[in-house]
Short mmCIF file of C-alpha atoms in Angstrom, two decimals:
data_model
loop_
_atom_site.label_atom_id
_atom_site.label_comp_id
_atom_site.label_asym_id
_atom_site.label_seq_id
_atom_site.Cartn_x
_atom_site.Cartn_y
_atom_site.Cartn_z
CA MET A 20 98.78 -30.40 152.58
CA THR A 21 102.12 -29.97 150.93
CA ALA A 22 102.75 -29.68 147.23
CA PRO A 23 103.97 -32.84 145.51
CA PRO A 24 107.50 -32.83 144.11
CA PRO A 25 107.51 -31.18 140.68
CA ALA A 26 107.51 -33.08 137.41
CA ILE A 27 110.38 -32.71 134.96
CA VAL A 28 109.09 -32.58 131.39
CA LEU A 29 111.58 -33.11 128.57
CA VAL A 30 110.06 -31.76 125.38
CA ARG A 31 111.23 -33.53 122.20
CA PRO A 32 114.61 -34.53 123.67
CA GLN A 33 117.07 -35.61 120.97
CA LEU A 34 119.48 -38.02 122.64
CA ALA A 35 118.35 -40.85 124.90
CA GLU A 36 121.67 -40.45 126.69
CA ASN A 37 120.54 -37.01 127.84
CA ILE A 38 117.28 -38.46 129.11
CA GLY A 39 119.35 -40.82 131.25
CA LYS A 40 121.52 -38.00 132.52
CA ALA A 41 118.46 -35.95 133.39
CA ALA A 42 117.04 -38.92 135.31
CA ARG A 43 120.26 -39.20 137.28
CA ALA A 44 120.26 -35.49 138.03
CA MET A 45 116.66 -35.71 139.23
CA LEU A 46 117.15 -38.67 141.54
CA ASN A 47 120.25 -37.09 143.06
CA PHE A 48 117.94 -34.47 144.48
CA GLY A 49 114.90 -36.60 145.16
CA LEU A 50 112.80 -36.03 142.05
CA THR A 51 111.24 -39.04 140.29
CA ASP A 52 108.40 -37.75 138.11
CA LEU A 53 109.88 -37.70 134.60
CA ARG A 54 107.67 -37.02 131.59
CA LEU A 55 108.75 -37.26 127.98
CA VAL A 56 107.07 -35.48 125.07
CA SER A 57 107.84 -37.12 121.70
CA PRO A 58 111.50 -38.11 122.20
CA ARG A 59 113.19 -38.02 118.80
CA ASP A 60 114.58 -41.56 119.00
CA GLY A 61 111.56 -43.19 120.60
CA TRP A 62 110.91 -44.58 124.04
CA PRO A 63 111.97 -46.76 125.80
CA ASN A 64 115.51 -46.46 124.48
CA PRO A 65 118.44 -48.64 125.58
CA ALA A 66 120.88 -45.70 125.39
CA ALA A 67 119.23 -44.03 128.37
CA GLY A 68 120.03 -46.69 130.96
CA PRO A 69 123.83 -46.44 131.15
CA ALA A 70 123.71 -42.64 131.31
CA ALA A 71 121.32 -42.83 134.24
CA SER A 72 124.04 -44.46 136.36
CA GLY A 73 121.57 -46.41 138.45
CA ALA A 74 118.60 -44.05 138.38
CA ASP A 75 116.65 -46.80 136.65
CA ILE A 76 113.55 -46.28 138.71
CA VAL A 77 113.11 -42.82 137.20
CA LEU A 78 113.41 -44.19 133.67
CA GLU A 79 111.05 -47.08 134.38
CA ARG A 80 108.39 -44.75 135.74
CA ALA A 81 108.85 -42.16 132.99
CA ARG A 82 105.63 -41.43 131.12
CA LEU A 83 105.37 -40.75 127.43
CA PHE A 84 103.11 -38.06 125.94
CA ASP A 85 102.30 -36.77 122.47
CA SER A 86 102.05 -33.12 123.41
CA VAL A 87 103.14 -30.66 126.07
CA ALA A 88 99.51 -30.00 126.90
CA ASP A 89 98.92 -33.68 127.64
CA ALA A 90 102.09 -33.95 129.68
CA VAL A 91 101.11 -31.17 132.05
CA ALA A 92 97.38 -31.75 132.08
CA ASP A 93 97.34 -32.51 135.80
CA CYS A 94 99.67 -29.67 136.81
CA ALA A 95 98.61 -26.38 138.32
CA HIS A 96 101.87 -24.55 137.78
CA VAL A 97 103.93 -24.86 134.63
CA TYR A 98 107.37 -23.30 134.24
CA ALA A 99 109.06 -23.05 130.84
CA THR A 100 112.84 -23.17 131.06
CA THR A 101 114.49 -20.88 128.54
CA VAL A 102 117.83 -19.15 128.31
CA ARG A 103 116.94 -16.38 125.96
CA LYS A 104 113.89 -14.29 126.49
CA ARG A 105 111.23 -14.88 123.90
CA GLY A 106 108.77 -12.27 122.79
CA VAL A 107 106.42 -13.48 125.49
CA THR A 108 105.54 -11.29 128.42
CA LYS A 109 105.39 -13.58 131.40
CA PRO A 110 106.93 -13.47 134.83
CA VAL A 111 110.55 -14.60 134.78
CA VAL A 112 111.97 -16.38 137.82
CA ARG A 113 115.27 -17.98 138.79
CA PRO A 114 115.52 -21.62 139.96
CA ASP A 115 115.70 -20.60 143.62
CA GLU A 116 112.59 -18.46 143.30
CA ALA A 117 110.75 -21.21 141.42
CA ALA A 118 111.67 -23.74 144.11
CA ILE A 119 110.15 -21.57 146.79
CA ALA A 120 107.03 -20.95 144.74
CA VAL A 121 106.55 -24.65 143.99
CA ARG A 122 106.51 -25.37 147.72
CA ALA A 123 104.39 -22.41 148.69
CA GLU A 124 101.54 -23.05 146.31
CA THR A 125 99.03 -25.85 146.29
CA GLY A 126 98.72 -28.10 143.27
CA GLY A 127 101.35 -29.88 141.23
CA SER A 128 104.09 -28.15 139.28
CA ALA A 129 105.99 -29.01 136.14
CA PHE A 130 109.20 -27.71 134.61
CA LEU A 131 109.49 -27.82 130.82
CA PHE A 132 112.87 -28.29 129.17
CA GLY A 133 113.28 -28.01 125.40
CA PRO A 134 115.32 -30.02 122.88
CA GLU A 135 119.09 -29.88 123.33
CA ARG A 136 119.86 -27.86 120.23
CA SER A 137 117.02 -25.42 119.89
CA GLY A 138 115.24 -25.12 123.22
CA LEU A 139 111.53 -24.69 123.68
CA GLU A 140 109.38 -23.39 120.84
CA THR A 141 107.15 -20.39 121.35
CA ASP A 142 104.13 -22.69 121.41
CA ASP A 143 105.65 -24.73 124.21
CA VAL A 144 106.36 -21.61 126.22
CA ALA A 145 102.81 -20.52 125.68
CA VAL A 146 101.61 -23.44 127.82
CA ALA A 147 103.48 -22.12 130.83
CA ARG A 148 102.43 -19.36 133.14
CA THR A 149 105.99 -18.56 134.19
CA ILE A 150 109.41 -18.46 132.54
CA LEU A 151 112.30 -20.05 134.37
CA THR A 152 115.71 -18.67 133.47
CA VAL A 153 119.04 -19.70 134.95
CA PRO A 154 121.17 -16.57 135.35
CA ILE A 155 124.20 -17.48 133.30
CA ASN A 156 127.41 -15.89 132.05
CA PRO A 157 126.05 -13.58 129.33
CA GLU A 158 129.17 -14.12 127.25
CA PHE A 159 129.03 -17.90 127.46
CA GLY A 160 125.56 -19.35 127.75
CA SER A 161 126.04 -23.07 127.21
CA LEU A 162 124.01 -24.97 129.76
CA ASN A 163 123.20 -28.49 128.67
CA LEU A 164 119.95 -30.29 129.35
CA ALA A 165 121.06 -32.33 132.36
CA GLN A 166 122.77 -29.30 133.89
CA ALA A 167 119.61 -27.25 133.62
CA VAL A 168 117.64 -30.10 135.17
CA ILE A 169 120.09 -30.55 138.03
CA LEU A 170 119.99 -26.87 138.98
CA VAL A 171 116.21 -26.95 139.20
CA ALA A 172 116.23 -30.21 141.16
CA TYR A 173 118.99 -28.97 143.44
CA GLU A 174 117.13 -25.80 144.30
CA TRP A 175 113.96 -27.74 144.96
CA SER A 176 115.78 -30.16 147.25
CA LYS A 177 116.93 -27.34 149.49
CA GLY A 178 113.48 -27.28 150.99
CA GLU A 179 113.60 -30.95 151.93
CA THR A 180 114.65 -31.19 155.51
CA LEU A 181 115.95 -34.73 155.09
CA LYS A 182 118.50 -33.50 152.60
CA GLN A 183 120.38 -31.48 155.16
CA PRO A 184 124.04 -32.49 155.43
CA PRO A 185 124.65 -34.67 158.45
CA ALA A 186 125.64 -32.68 161.47
CA VAL A 187 129.24 -33.37 162.30
CA GLU A 188 130.16 -33.91 165.89
CA ILE A 189 132.83 -31.31 166.42
CA ASP A 190 134.33 -31.32 169.86
CA PRO A 191 134.07 -28.00 171.69
CA PRO A 192 137.18 -26.01 172.55
CA ALA A 193 139.05 -27.32 175.56
CA PRO A 194 138.28 -25.67 178.90
CA GLN A 195 140.47 -22.65 179.52
CA ILE A 196 142.38 -24.42 182.25
CA GLU A 197 143.67 -26.96 179.73
CA LEU A 198 144.63 -24.25 177.26
CA ASP A 199 146.37 -22.34 180.05
CA GLY A 200 148.29 -25.47 180.97
CA MET A 201 149.60 -25.75 177.44
CA ILE A 202 150.49 -22.06 177.25
CA ASP A 203 152.32 -22.30 180.59
CA GLN A 204 154.27 -25.29 179.32
CA LEU A 205 155.32 -23.43 176.18
CA ASP A 206 156.10 -20.32 178.17
CA GLY A 207 158.43 -22.25 180.44
CA MET A 208 160.23 -23.74 177.46
CA LEU A 209 160.61 -20.32 175.83
CA GLN A 210 161.93 -18.74 179.01
CA ALA A 211 164.57 -21.47 179.16
CA THR A 212 165.76 -20.61 175.68
CA GLY A 213 165.82 -16.83 176.08
CA TYR A 214 162.87 -16.15 173.75
CA PHE A 215 161.52 -13.28 175.83
CA TYR A 216 163.94 -10.53 175.02
CA PRO A 217 164.14 -7.63 175.61
CA PRO A 218 162.36 -7.91 178.98
CA ASP A 219 160.15 -4.85 178.52
CA ARG A 220 158.61 -6.44 175.42
CA THR A 221 157.73 -9.64 177.28
CA PRO A 222 154.14 -8.73 178.23
CA VAL A 223 153.30 -7.86 174.62
CA THR A 224 154.99 -10.99 173.30
CA ARG A 225 153.14 -13.15 175.79
CA ARG A 226 149.85 -11.58 174.78
CA THR A 227 150.59 -12.15 171.11
CA LEU A 228 151.29 -15.83 171.74
CA ARG A 229 148.20 -16.25 173.88
CA THR A 230 146.05 -14.63 171.22
CA LEU A 231 147.22 -16.87 168.46
CA LEU A 232 147.01 -20.02 170.58
CA THR A 233 143.51 -19.11 171.69
CA LYS A 234 142.31 -18.45 168.14
CA PRO A 235 142.15 -22.10 167.02
CA GLY A 236 139.64 -23.24 169.62
CA TRP A 237 141.48 -26.54 169.91
CA ASN A 238 139.57 -29.26 171.68
CA SER A 239 140.91 -31.25 174.64
CA GLN A 240 142.37 -33.99 172.46
CA GLU A 241 144.17 -31.47 170.29
CA VAL A 242 145.58 -29.70 173.32
CA ARG A 243 146.83 -33.03 174.65
CA THR A 244 148.47 -33.77 171.30
CA LEU A 245 150.21 -30.40 171.30
CA ARG A 246 151.39 -30.88 174.86
CA GLY A 247 152.93 -34.14 173.72
CA VAL A 248 154.67 -32.28 170.91
CA LEU A 249 156.01 -29.73 173.36
CA SER A 250 157.19 -32.42 175.77
CA THR A 251 159.04 -34.14 172.96
CA LEU A 252 160.68 -30.89 171.87
CA ALA A 253 161.75 -30.20 175.45
CA ARG A 254 163.68 -33.47 175.62
CA PRO A 255 167.42 -33.42 174.90
CA ARG A 256 168.10 -34.23 171.26
CA PRO A 257 169.28 -37.77 170.52
CA ARG A 258 172.82 -37.76 169.24
CA MET B 23 138.94 -5.13 148.24
CA THR B 24 136.86 -8.09 147.20
CA ALA B 25 137.86 -11.73 147.18
CA PRO B 26 138.94 -13.07 143.79
CA PRO B 27 136.73 -15.71 142.15
CA PRO B 28 137.55 -19.13 143.58
CA ALA B 29 139.82 -21.65 141.86
CA ILE B 30 138.48 -25.04 140.85
CA VAL B 31 141.07 -27.75 141.54
CA LEU B 32 140.54 -31.14 139.92
CA VAL B 33 142.63 -33.68 141.80
CA ARG B 34 143.83 -36.61 139.69
CA PRO B 35 140.89 -36.43 137.26
CA GLN B 36 140.58 -39.58 135.19
CA LEU B 37 138.88 -38.55 131.96
CA ALA B 38 139.91 -35.48 129.96
CA GLU B 39 136.30 -35.30 128.79
CA ASN B 40 135.29 -34.54 132.37
CA ILE B 41 137.91 -31.80 132.58
CA GLY B 42 136.27 -30.25 129.55
CA LYS B 43 132.82 -30.56 131.07
CA ALA B 44 134.02 -28.99 134.28
CA ALA B 45 135.51 -26.08 132.29
CA ARG B 46 132.18 -25.57 130.58
CA ALA B 47 130.34 -25.65 133.90
CA MET B 48 132.77 -23.09 135.32
CA LEU B 49 132.54 -20.63 132.47
CA ASN B 50 128.76 -20.84 132.47
CA PHE B 51 128.88 -19.17 135.85
CA GLY B 52 131.86 -16.91 135.36
CA LEU B 53 134.71 -18.97 136.84
CA THR B 54 137.94 -19.31 134.86
CA ASP B 55 140.68 -20.40 137.31
CA LEU B 56 141.04 -24.13 136.63
CA ARG B 57 143.88 -26.08 138.23
CA LEU B 58 144.73 -29.70 137.52
CA VAL B 59 146.66 -31.99 139.83
CA SER B 60 148.21 -34.96 138.02
CA PRO B 61 145.46 -35.75 135.49
CA ARG B 62 145.58 -39.48 134.80
CA ASP B 63 145.82 -39.14 131.02
CA GLY B 64 148.18 -36.17 130.95
CA TRP B 65 147.69 -32.55 130.01
CA PRO B 66 147.01 -30.95 127.59
CA ASN B 67 144.66 -33.60 126.27
CA PRO B 68 142.71 -33.31 122.99
CA ALA B 69 139.68 -35.06 124.49
CA ALA B 70 138.96 -32.10 126.74
CA GLY B 71 138.22 -29.56 124.02
CA PRO B 72 135.03 -30.96 122.51
CA ALA B 73 133.52 -31.56 125.94
CA ALA B 74 134.17 -27.95 126.88
CA SER B 75 131.71 -26.81 124.19
CA GLY B 76 133.51 -23.54 123.59
CA ALA B 77 134.96 -22.91 127.03
CA ASP B 78 138.41 -23.10 125.46
CA ILE B 79 139.74 -20.14 127.35
CA VAL B 80 139.35 -22.01 130.62
CA LEU B 81 141.26 -25.01 129.26
CA GLU B 82 143.99 -22.84 127.76
CA ARG B 83 144.55 -21.07 131.04
CA ALA B 84 144.37 -24.26 133.13
CA ARG B 85 147.47 -24.79 135.22
CA LEU B 86 149.06 -28.15 135.93
CA PHE B 87 150.46 -29.14 139.34
CA ASP B 88 152.16 -32.18 140.83
CA SER B 89 150.48 -32.00 144.21
CA VAL B 90 147.45 -30.57 145.93
CA ALA B 91 149.75 -28.53 148.15
CA ASP B 92 151.33 -26.86 145.12
CA ALA B 93 147.96 -26.25 143.50
CA VAL B 94 146.59 -24.34 146.48
CA ALA B 95 149.84 -22.74 147.65
CA ASP B 96 148.49 -19.22 147.07
CA CYS B 97 145.03 -19.85 148.54
CA ALA B 98 143.88 -18.77 151.98
CA HIS B 99 140.71 -20.89 152.07
CA VAL B 100 140.63 -24.46 150.84
CA TYR B 101 137.41 -26.48 150.62
CA ALA B 102 137.47 -30.25 150.07
CA THR B 103 134.40 -31.54 148.24
CA THR B 104 133.32 -34.92 149.56
CA VAL B 105 130.12 -36.90 149.63
CA ARG B 106 130.84 -39.31 152.42
CA LYS B 107 131.96 -38.34 155.83
CA ARG B 108 135.60 -39.03 156.49
CA GLY B 109 137.08 -39.57 159.90
CA VAL B 110 138.09 -35.93 159.88
CA THR B 111 136.41 -33.46 162.15
CA LYS B 112 136.24 -30.25 160.19
CA PRO B 113 133.41 -27.84 159.59
CA VAL B 114 131.01 -29.05 156.87
CA VAL B 115 129.25 -26.52 154.65
CA ARG B 116 126.84 -26.64 151.74
CA PRO B 117 127.61 -24.96 148.39
CA ASP B 118 125.42 -21.98 149.21
CA GLU B 119 127.15 -21.48 152.55
CA ALA B 120 130.57 -21.86 150.95
CA ALA B 121 129.67 -19.31 148.28
CA ILE B 122 128.76 -16.76 150.91
CA ALA B 123 131.91 -17.47 152.92
CA VAL B 124 134.15 -17.17 149.86
CA ARG B 125 132.81 -13.69 149.25
CA ALA B 126 132.78 -12.56 152.85
CA GLU B 127 136.38 -13.44 153.63
CA THR B 128 139.59 -11.92 152.36
CA GLY B 129 142.13 -14.03 150.50
CA GLY B 130 141.71 -16.45 147.63
CA SER B 131 139.70 -19.66 147.84
CA ALA B 132 139.98 -23.05 146.17
CA PHE B 133 137.56 -25.95 145.86
CA LEU B 134 139.09 -29.42 145.62
CA PHE B 135 137.30 -32.14 143.64
CA GLY B 136 138.56 -35.72 143.69
CA PRO B 137 138.87 -38.34 140.96
CA GLU B 138 135.62 -39.48 139.37
CA ARG B 139 135.57 -42.96 140.82
CA SER B 140 137.05 -42.65 144.26
CA GLY B 141 136.82 -39.02 145.33
CA LEU B 142 139.42 -37.24 147.43
CA GLU B 143 141.88 -39.21 149.53
CA THR B 144 142.20 -38.51 153.22
CA ASP B 145 145.50 -36.75 152.64
CA ASP B 146 143.85 -34.43 150.12
CA VAL B 147 141.11 -33.60 152.60
CA ALA B 148 143.75 -32.89 155.25
CA VAL B 149 144.93 -29.89 153.22
CA ALA B 150 141.55 -28.21 153.52
CA ARG B 151 140.14 -26.32 156.46
CA THR B 152 136.54 -26.95 155.48
CA ILE B 153 134.53 -29.80 153.96
CA LEU B 154 132.05 -28.98 151.22
CA THR B 155 129.20 -31.44 150.89
CA VAL B 156 126.32 -31.22 148.45
CA PRO B 157 123.19 -32.34 150.29
CA ILE B 158 122.07 -35.19 148.11
CA ASN B 159 119.44 -37.95 148.09
CA PRO B 160 120.80 -40.28 150.77
CA GLU B 161 119.50 -43.28 148.85
CA PHE B 162 121.07 -42.27 145.54
CA GLY B 163 124.24 -40.28 145.78
CA SER B 164 125.58 -40.19 142.25
CA LEU B 165 126.79 -36.71 141.50
CA ASN B 166 129.35 -36.63 138.72
CA LEU B 167 132.36 -34.36 138.62
CA ALA B 168 130.98 -31.68 136.31
CA GLN B 169 127.71 -31.64 138.23
CA ALA B 170 129.49 -31.04 141.50
CA VAL B 171 131.51 -28.26 139.86
CA ILE B 172 128.46 -26.61 138.35
CA LEU B 173 126.63 -26.48 141.67
CA VAL B 174 129.57 -24.76 143.32
CA ALA B 175 129.99 -22.33 140.42
CA TYR B 176 126.25 -21.67 140.26
CA GLU B 177 126.06 -20.81 143.95
CA TRP B 178 129.09 -18.59 143.67
CA SER B 179 127.61 -16.74 140.70
CA LYS B 180 124.53 -15.79 142.68
CA GLY B 181 126.58 -13.22 144.55
CA GLU B 182 128.08 -11.66 141.43
CA THR B 183 125.17 -9.38 140.73
CA LEU B 184 124.84 -8.22 144.30
CA LYS B 185 127.60 -5.79 145.04
CA GLN B 186 128.83 -6.86 148.41
CA PRO B 187 129.97 -4.18 150.83
CA PRO B 188 133.74 -4.12 151.22
CA ALA B 189 135.02 -6.90 153.40
CA VAL B 190 136.07 -6.12 156.92
CA GLU B 191 139.79 -5.60 157.27
CA ILE B 192 140.70 -8.94 158.77
CA ASP B 193 143.94 -10.49 157.71
CA PRO B 194 143.20 -13.60 155.71
CA PRO B 195 144.70 -16.95 156.61
CA ALA B 196 148.25 -17.27 155.37
CA PRO B 197 148.69 -18.82 151.93
CA GLN B 198 149.01 -22.59 152.18
CA ILE B 199 152.68 -22.45 151.23
CA GLU B 200 153.46 -20.51 154.39
CA LEU B 201 151.48 -22.89 156.53
CA ASP B 202 153.25 -25.81 154.86
CA GLY B 203 156.60 -24.21 155.64
CA MET B 204 155.74 -24.06 159.31
CA ILE B 205 154.46 -27.62 159.35
CA ASP B 206 157.65 -28.80 157.63
CA GLN B 207 159.76 -26.98 160.18
CA LEU B 208 157.92 -28.61 163.08
CA ASP B 209 158.04 -31.97 161.37
CA GLY B 210 161.81 -31.79 161.02
CA MET B 211 162.18 -30.91 164.68
CA LEU B 212 159.92 -33.76 165.73
CA GLN B 213 161.77 -36.25 163.56
CA ALA B 214 165.01 -35.21 165.23
CA THR B 215 163.56 -35.98 168.64
CA GLY B 216 162.01 -39.34 167.78
CA TYR B 217 158.41 -38.12 168.09
CA PHE B 218 157.19 -40.29 165.22
CA TYR B 219 157.11 -43.69 166.85
CA PRO B 220 156.15 -46.37 166.03
CA PRO B 221 156.85 -45.82 162.32
CA ASP B 222 153.59 -47.34 161.09
CA ARG B 223 151.63 -44.71 163.03
CA THR B 224 153.57 -41.85 161.45
CA PRO B 225 151.15 -41.05 158.58
CA VAL B 226 148.21 -40.83 160.97
CA THR B 227 150.20 -38.73 163.43
CA ARG B 228 151.30 -36.38 160.67
CA ARG B 229 147.71 -36.00 159.49
CA THR B 230 146.53 -35.27 163.00
CA LEU B 231 149.12 -32.55 163.40
CA ARG B 232 148.32 -31.07 160.01
CA THR B 233 144.63 -31.00 160.80
CA LEU B 234 145.03 -29.18 164.06
CA LEU B 235 147.54 -26.71 162.62
CA THR B 236 145.28 -26.01 159.64
CA LYS B 237 142.24 -25.43 161.82
CA PRO B 238 143.27 -22.02 163.23
CA GLY B 239 143.47 -20.19 159.92
CA TRP B 240 146.48 -18.26 161.18
CA ASN B 241 147.45 -15.24 159.12
CA SER B 242 150.93 -14.64 157.75
CA GLN B 243 152.07 -12.65 160.78
CA GLU B 244 150.90 -15.37 163.14
CA VAL B 245 152.67 -18.05 161.12
CA ARG B 246 155.86 -15.99 161.22
CA THR B 247 155.55 -15.62 164.98
CA LEU B 248 155.11 -19.36 165.40
CA ARG B 249 158.08 -20.08 163.18
CA GLY B 250 160.10 -17.82 165.45
CA VAL B 251 158.89 -19.83 168.42
CA LEU B 252 159.92 -23.06 166.72
CA SER B 253 163.32 -21.67 165.75
CA THR B 254 163.90 -20.66 169.34
CA LEU B 255 162.90 -24.08 170.61
CA ALA B 256 165.21 -25.73 168.10
CA ARG B 257 168.22 -23.93 169.52
CA PRO B 258 170.37 -25.76 172.05
CA ARG B 259 169.29 -25.00 175.61
CA PRO B 260 171.49 -22.57 177.56
CA ARG B 261 173.21 -24.52 180.29
#
């Protein structure tokens, strides 16, 4: 049994636009369980849709509650997101730690986010067992609601295997024999132009060139392209 | 010696409001080096300030450039942030991996972010050695500019508290301006010999060459050596 994706609980959010932005942030990282506690301007609210930029399904499924306690009634693990520490002695975790905990434990989890201007009240925090704090520039703490939501959602999504970036097919380095062919070609051209001088420095110079041409790990196609470049340069210049 | 904090490069951003939001996201996590390439609505722009919510210092210090190449001329490591895969075969990393790499290597780093609507062009991506992709819900990829910036800045900030051991003494890749100088030199030589034919293939050919010459991450000494090789090859052959 794996833990369900966590719920995002917006407590008394002020602007419907920010509810939309939070929905967008959630869906970007695979979260869909949005819960609203007493939004200031009511719910549903037409200002939320445009800000959600297509995350309509999150808004449509959003559930409305009268209290924080009701909103998290079915959750086993409640995290209160705050910037400043309150006078409450509870464990404080970062988003990455919370994401790991949410997956490791059984039972549903919820993250509480307070109103834009003031943040969560002490009574809201009291509902939570754990404080979630985003480590932020101490001289400029100005994380907005959607940004706080996206960091939590982003960290949670790291555990989803399907969210891995697609593996890119990178061609392996060309076999040595192909690289050697290119180096020999260049070497011949350089000999013809008197590059290797004085003669007693030649072994060191050759080694230097080999080292820097080996470093790239060019694939076969790239080596062919470079050999074409060299062949072109070896031709007599057009007048 | 530790690597400097990375630069955030907004390439042709459309809305000044989003520049402000990106500045706010940066400062939240301790980044201040903002670079703007040809913002659509000009710069400075009064619409940026309110959106920055107090991150004025980032906006005031922001530097304006005409091209991506100019913006990253002093950077040794350039990451191109894209959602979709392009036809370019470069290493792809996640923000957490990029954050670790930026700290582990020597030399400055830059993260490129494209215009809001369209993202980075292929030519922008060609400047970078590495692709940065945020692993996102494959059925709803809708990350906005400031959100992409905040995830990169957030991941970078995680390493700030941990004092990394001093980096190994490996010469960093040459600044982009040195690499560009070498590419220009080769390009001029190839033009003189009629390499770029037919003409309508020239942009693709140029991009291919740039990609494979960017891949090695040659340091300044290596670039100088290669420029010496090119200069030698450009000389008339002894008879």
